[in-house]
Each structure stands twice: as structure tokens, then as C-alpha cells.
Short mmCIF file of C-alpha atoms and ligand atoms in Angstrom, two decimals:
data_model
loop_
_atom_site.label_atom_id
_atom_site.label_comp_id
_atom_site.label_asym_id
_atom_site.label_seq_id
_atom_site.Cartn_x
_atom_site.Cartn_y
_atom_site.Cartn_z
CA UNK H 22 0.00 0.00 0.00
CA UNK H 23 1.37 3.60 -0.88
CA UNK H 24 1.21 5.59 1.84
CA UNK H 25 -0.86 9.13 1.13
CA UNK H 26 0.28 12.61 1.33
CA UNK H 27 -2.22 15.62 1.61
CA UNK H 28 -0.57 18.91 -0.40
CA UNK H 29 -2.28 21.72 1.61
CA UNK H 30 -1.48 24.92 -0.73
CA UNK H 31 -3.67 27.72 -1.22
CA UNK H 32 -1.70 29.92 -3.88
CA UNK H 33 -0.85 28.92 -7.92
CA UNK H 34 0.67 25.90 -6.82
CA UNK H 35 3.98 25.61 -8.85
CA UNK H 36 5.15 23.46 -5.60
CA UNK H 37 2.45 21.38 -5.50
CA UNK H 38 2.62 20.39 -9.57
CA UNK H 39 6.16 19.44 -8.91
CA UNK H 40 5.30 16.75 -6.34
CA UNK H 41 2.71 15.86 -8.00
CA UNK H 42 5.17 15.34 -11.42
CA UNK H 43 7.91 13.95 -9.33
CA UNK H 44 5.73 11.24 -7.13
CA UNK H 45 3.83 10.12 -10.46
CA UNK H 46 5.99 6.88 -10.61
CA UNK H 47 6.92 6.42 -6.69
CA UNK H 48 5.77 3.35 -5.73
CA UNK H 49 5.57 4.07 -1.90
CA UNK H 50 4.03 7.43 -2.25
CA UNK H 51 1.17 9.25 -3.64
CA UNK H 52 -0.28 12.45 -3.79
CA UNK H 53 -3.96 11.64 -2.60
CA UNK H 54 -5.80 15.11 -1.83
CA UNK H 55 -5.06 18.47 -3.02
CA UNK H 56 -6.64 20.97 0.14
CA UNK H 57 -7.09 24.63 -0.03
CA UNK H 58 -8.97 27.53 1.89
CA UNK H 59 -9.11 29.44 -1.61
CA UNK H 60 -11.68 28.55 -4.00
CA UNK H 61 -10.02 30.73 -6.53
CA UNK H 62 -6.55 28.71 -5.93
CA UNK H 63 -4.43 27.61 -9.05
CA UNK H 64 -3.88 24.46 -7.37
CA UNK H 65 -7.27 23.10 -8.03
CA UNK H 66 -6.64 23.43 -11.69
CA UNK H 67 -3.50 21.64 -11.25
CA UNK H 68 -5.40 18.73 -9.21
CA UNK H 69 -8.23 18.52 -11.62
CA UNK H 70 -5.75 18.03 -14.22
CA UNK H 71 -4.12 15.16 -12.30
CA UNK H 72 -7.44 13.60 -11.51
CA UNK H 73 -6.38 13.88 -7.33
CA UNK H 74 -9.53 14.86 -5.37
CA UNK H 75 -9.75 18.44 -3.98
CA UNK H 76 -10.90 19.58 -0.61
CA UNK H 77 -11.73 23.58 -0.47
CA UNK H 78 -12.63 23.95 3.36
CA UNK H 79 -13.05 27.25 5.52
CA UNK H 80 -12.01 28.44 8.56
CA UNK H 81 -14.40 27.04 10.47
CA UNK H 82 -14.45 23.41 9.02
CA UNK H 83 -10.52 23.80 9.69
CA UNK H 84 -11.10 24.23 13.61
CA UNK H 85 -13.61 21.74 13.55
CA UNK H 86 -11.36 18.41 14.48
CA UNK H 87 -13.89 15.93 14.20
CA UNK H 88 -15.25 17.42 10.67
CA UNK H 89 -11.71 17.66 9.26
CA UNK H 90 -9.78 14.22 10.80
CA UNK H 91 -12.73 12.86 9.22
CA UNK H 92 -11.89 14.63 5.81
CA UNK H 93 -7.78 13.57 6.49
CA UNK H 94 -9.03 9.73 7.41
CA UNK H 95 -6.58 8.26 4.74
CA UNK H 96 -3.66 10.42 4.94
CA UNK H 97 -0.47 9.19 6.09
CA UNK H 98 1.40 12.79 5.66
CA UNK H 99 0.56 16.32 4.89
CA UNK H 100 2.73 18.58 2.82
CA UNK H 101 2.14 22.34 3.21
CA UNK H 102 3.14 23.98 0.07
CA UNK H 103 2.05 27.58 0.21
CA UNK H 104 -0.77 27.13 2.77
CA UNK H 105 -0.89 29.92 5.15
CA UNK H 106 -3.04 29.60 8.02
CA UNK H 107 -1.47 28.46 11.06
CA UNK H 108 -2.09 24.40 11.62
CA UNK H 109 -4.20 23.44 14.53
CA UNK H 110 -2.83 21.51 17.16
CA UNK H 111 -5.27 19.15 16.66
CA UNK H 112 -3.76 18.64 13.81
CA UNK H 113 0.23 17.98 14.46
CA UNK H 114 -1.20 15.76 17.41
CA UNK H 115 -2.99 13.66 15.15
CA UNK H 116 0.12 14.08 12.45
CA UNK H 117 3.53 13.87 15.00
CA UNK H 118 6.21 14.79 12.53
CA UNK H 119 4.32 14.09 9.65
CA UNK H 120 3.75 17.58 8.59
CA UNK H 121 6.27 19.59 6.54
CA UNK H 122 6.46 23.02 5.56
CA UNK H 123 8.79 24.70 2.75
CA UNK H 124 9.60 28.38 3.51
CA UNK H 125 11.50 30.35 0.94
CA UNK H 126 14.37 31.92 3.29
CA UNK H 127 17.11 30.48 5.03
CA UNK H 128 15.59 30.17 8.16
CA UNK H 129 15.25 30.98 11.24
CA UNK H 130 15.79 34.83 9.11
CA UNK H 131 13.35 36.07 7.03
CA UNK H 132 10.57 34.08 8.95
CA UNK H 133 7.32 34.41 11.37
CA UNK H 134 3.83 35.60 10.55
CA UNK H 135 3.63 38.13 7.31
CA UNK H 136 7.01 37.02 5.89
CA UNK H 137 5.40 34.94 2.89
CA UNK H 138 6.00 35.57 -0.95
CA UNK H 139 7.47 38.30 -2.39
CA UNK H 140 7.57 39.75 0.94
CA UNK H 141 10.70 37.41 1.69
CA UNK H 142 12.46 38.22 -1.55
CA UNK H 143 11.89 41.82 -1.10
CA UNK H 144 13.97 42.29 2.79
CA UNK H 145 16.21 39.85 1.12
CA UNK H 146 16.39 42.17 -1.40
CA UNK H 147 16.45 45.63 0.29
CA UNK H 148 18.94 43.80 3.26
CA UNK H 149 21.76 43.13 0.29
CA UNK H 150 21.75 39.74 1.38
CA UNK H 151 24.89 37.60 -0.38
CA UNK H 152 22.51 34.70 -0.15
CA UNK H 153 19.06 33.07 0.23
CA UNK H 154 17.63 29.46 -0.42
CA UNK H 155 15.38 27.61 1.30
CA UNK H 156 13.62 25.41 4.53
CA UNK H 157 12.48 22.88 4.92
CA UNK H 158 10.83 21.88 8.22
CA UNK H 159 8.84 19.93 10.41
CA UNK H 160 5.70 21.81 11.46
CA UNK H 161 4.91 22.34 15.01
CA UNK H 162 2.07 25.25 16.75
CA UNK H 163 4.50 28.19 15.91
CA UNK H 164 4.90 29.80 12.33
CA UNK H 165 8.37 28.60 10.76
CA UNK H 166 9.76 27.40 13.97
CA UNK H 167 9.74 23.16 13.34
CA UNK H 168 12.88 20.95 13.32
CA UNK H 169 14.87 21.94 10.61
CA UNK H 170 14.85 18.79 7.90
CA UNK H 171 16.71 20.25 4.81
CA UNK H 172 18.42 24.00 3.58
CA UNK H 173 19.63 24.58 0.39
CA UNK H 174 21.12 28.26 -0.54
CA UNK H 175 21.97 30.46 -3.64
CA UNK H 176 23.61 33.34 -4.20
CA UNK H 177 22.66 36.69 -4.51
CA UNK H 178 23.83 39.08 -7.15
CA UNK H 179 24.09 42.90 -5.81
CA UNK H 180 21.83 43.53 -8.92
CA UNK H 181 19.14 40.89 -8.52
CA UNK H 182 15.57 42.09 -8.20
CA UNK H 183 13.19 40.37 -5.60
CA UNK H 184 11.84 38.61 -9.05
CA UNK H 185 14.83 37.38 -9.81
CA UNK H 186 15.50 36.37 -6.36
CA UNK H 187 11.76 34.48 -6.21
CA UNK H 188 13.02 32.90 -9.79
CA UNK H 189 16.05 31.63 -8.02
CA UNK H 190 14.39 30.25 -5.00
CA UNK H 191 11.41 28.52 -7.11
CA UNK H 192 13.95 26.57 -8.53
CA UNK H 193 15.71 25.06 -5.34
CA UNK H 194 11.74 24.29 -3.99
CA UNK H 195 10.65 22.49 -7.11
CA UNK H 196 14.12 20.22 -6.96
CA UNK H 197 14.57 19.76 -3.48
CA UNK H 198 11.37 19.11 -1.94
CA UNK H 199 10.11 16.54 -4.09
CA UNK H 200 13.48 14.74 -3.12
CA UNK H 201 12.96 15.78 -0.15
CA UNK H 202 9.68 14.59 0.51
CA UNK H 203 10.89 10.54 -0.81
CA UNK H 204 13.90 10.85 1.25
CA UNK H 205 12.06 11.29 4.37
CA UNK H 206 9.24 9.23 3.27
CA UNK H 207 9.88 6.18 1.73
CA UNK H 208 10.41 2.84 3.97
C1 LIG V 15 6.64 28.98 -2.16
O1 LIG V 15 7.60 29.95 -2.43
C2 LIG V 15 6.81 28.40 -0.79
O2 LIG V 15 8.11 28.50 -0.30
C3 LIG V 15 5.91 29.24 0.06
O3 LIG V 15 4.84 29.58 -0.77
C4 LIG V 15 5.25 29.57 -2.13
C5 LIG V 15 4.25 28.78 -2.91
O4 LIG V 15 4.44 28.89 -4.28
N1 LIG V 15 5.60 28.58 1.30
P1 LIG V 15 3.62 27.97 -5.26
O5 LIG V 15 2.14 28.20 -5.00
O6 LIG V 15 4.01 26.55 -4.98
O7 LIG V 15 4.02 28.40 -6.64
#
């Protein structure tokens, strides 16, 4: 039996496909639900496309424990890839290390409520950092503050834009985490 990962990602989902792409052939993992708070979300394009069911849930089904570990009742992992409400306890009690987050900063900098998207890029940016990269992490009750499982940096140019800088990091997420994700995952 493959064991199932929920991708919990409420943005366009570039993350997401890359899993998706990447854990096509695994034979010990599969992406089984796509779940988002946005309705509008590019993700659920990307999980219609790949024929994995979709879960679009609001902020009250998401406190509800019994109504969502009800929802969850044949997951084995959840994958946060651009999700950004903060995860219930509930949730990581039900889940004990079995809940991973990418960030898209060398943490613990450029981290903490309000530092998502082009936010990061843009201190990175403004801070002439010489370098940025990326986090991955286990997930615990605090934003961006879970075991550290993987980091991965690149350099920054003095005349890199925060685009450039968000091109940069894309890249390192949709190699590493994938890899990331079987590494950690598979028996
Ligand atoms: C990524 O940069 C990830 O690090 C962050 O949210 C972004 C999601 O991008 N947590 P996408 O929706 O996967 O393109």
C-alpha cells in the first residue's frame, strides 16, 4: 500500500505540480488530496488536471477536528506547500512529525507571521543579502519554527531584483522538496 500525502497549498501551486510530477511513478508514495482555503486557488486546476480529489474547506471546518480528521481519514502525511493559516494543534497531534512546511528563506531569518511571498524576496532584497535558499521543516504550533529537515542556498547578485531572487528560490523548492519529501518518506 502507498502511503498518502495531503498537499495543503492555497496559492498557484507551482510546488504542488512538482510533487505531484515527481511522485507520479513512486511506488511508496502518492499524492492523494489536493486541500485549499481558496476557492479561486491555481492548485485546483492543477489537481483537476491530475485527476487527485480536492478539498476547499473554511475556517471554520478547519477548527472543527472531528469534521476535518474525518476529511484527512486516509492520509499518512501532509505537505504544506504555500498554505498559510497556522495548523491546529489538533492537527500535528494527530500528524507527529508528519507535517512539513517549505519556507523560501534560510531560516530561522526572514521568517514568522507576514514574511510569505514576495515579501521574503523583497527584505532579502532591500537587506543586500549575499545569499538566500530555502527550509524545509517539520511543522509544530508556531509559524516557521519546526525541526529543521533540509536548507539549500543560492547566491545573490548585488543587482538581482526580488523577481529574480523568487526565480532563483522557485527553482531550489521544485528540486529539493520533491526529493525531499521521498527521502524522508519512503520505507
Ligand atoms: C513557495 O515559495 C513556498 O516557499 C511558500 O509559498 C510559495 C508557494 O508557491 N511557502 P507555489 O504556489 O508553490 O508556486
Amino acid at each position: 500500500m502507498k502511503k498518502r500525502i495531503a498537499l495543503f497549498a492555497s496559492g498557484k501551486g507551482s510546488n504542488a505540480q512538482a510533487i505531484i510530477d515527481y511522485l507520479t511513478d513512486s511506488e511508496q508514495l502518492e499524492v492523494a488530496l489536493i486541500a485549499t482555503n481558496n476557492k479561486n486557488a491555481g492548485v485546483l486546476e492543477i489537481a483537476q488536471a491530475a485527476h487527485i480529489p480536492a478539498l476547499i474547506f473554511s475556517r471554520e471546518e478547519f477548527t472543527n477536528e472531528s469534521f476535518f480528521m474525518e476529511q484527512l481519514k486516509e492520509v499518512d502525511y501532509i505537505v504544506l506547500a504555500g498554505f498559510l493559516w497556522l495548523i491546529p494543534a489538533y492537527l500535528i497531534k494527530h500528524f507527529p512529525d508528519k507535517i512539513i512546511n517549505i519556507h523560501p528563506a534560510l531560516l530561522p531569518k526572514y521568517g514568522g507571521r507576514g514574511m510569505y511571498g514576495m515579501k521574503v524576496h523583497q527584505t532579502v532584497c532591500e537587506n543586500k543579502e549575499a545569499e538566500t535558499g530555502i527550509t524545509i521543516h517539520f511543522v509544530n504550533e508556531h509559524y516557521d519554527e519546526g525541526g529543521i529537515v533540509l536548507q539549500e542556498k543560492v547566491a545573490v547578485s548585488a543587482d538581482d531584483t526580488p523577481e529574480v531572487i523568487a526565480q532563483k528560490v522557485h527553482m531550489l523548492e521544485h528540486y529539493f522538496y520533491p526529493r525531499c519529501i521521498e527521502k524522508l518518506w519512503n520505507n
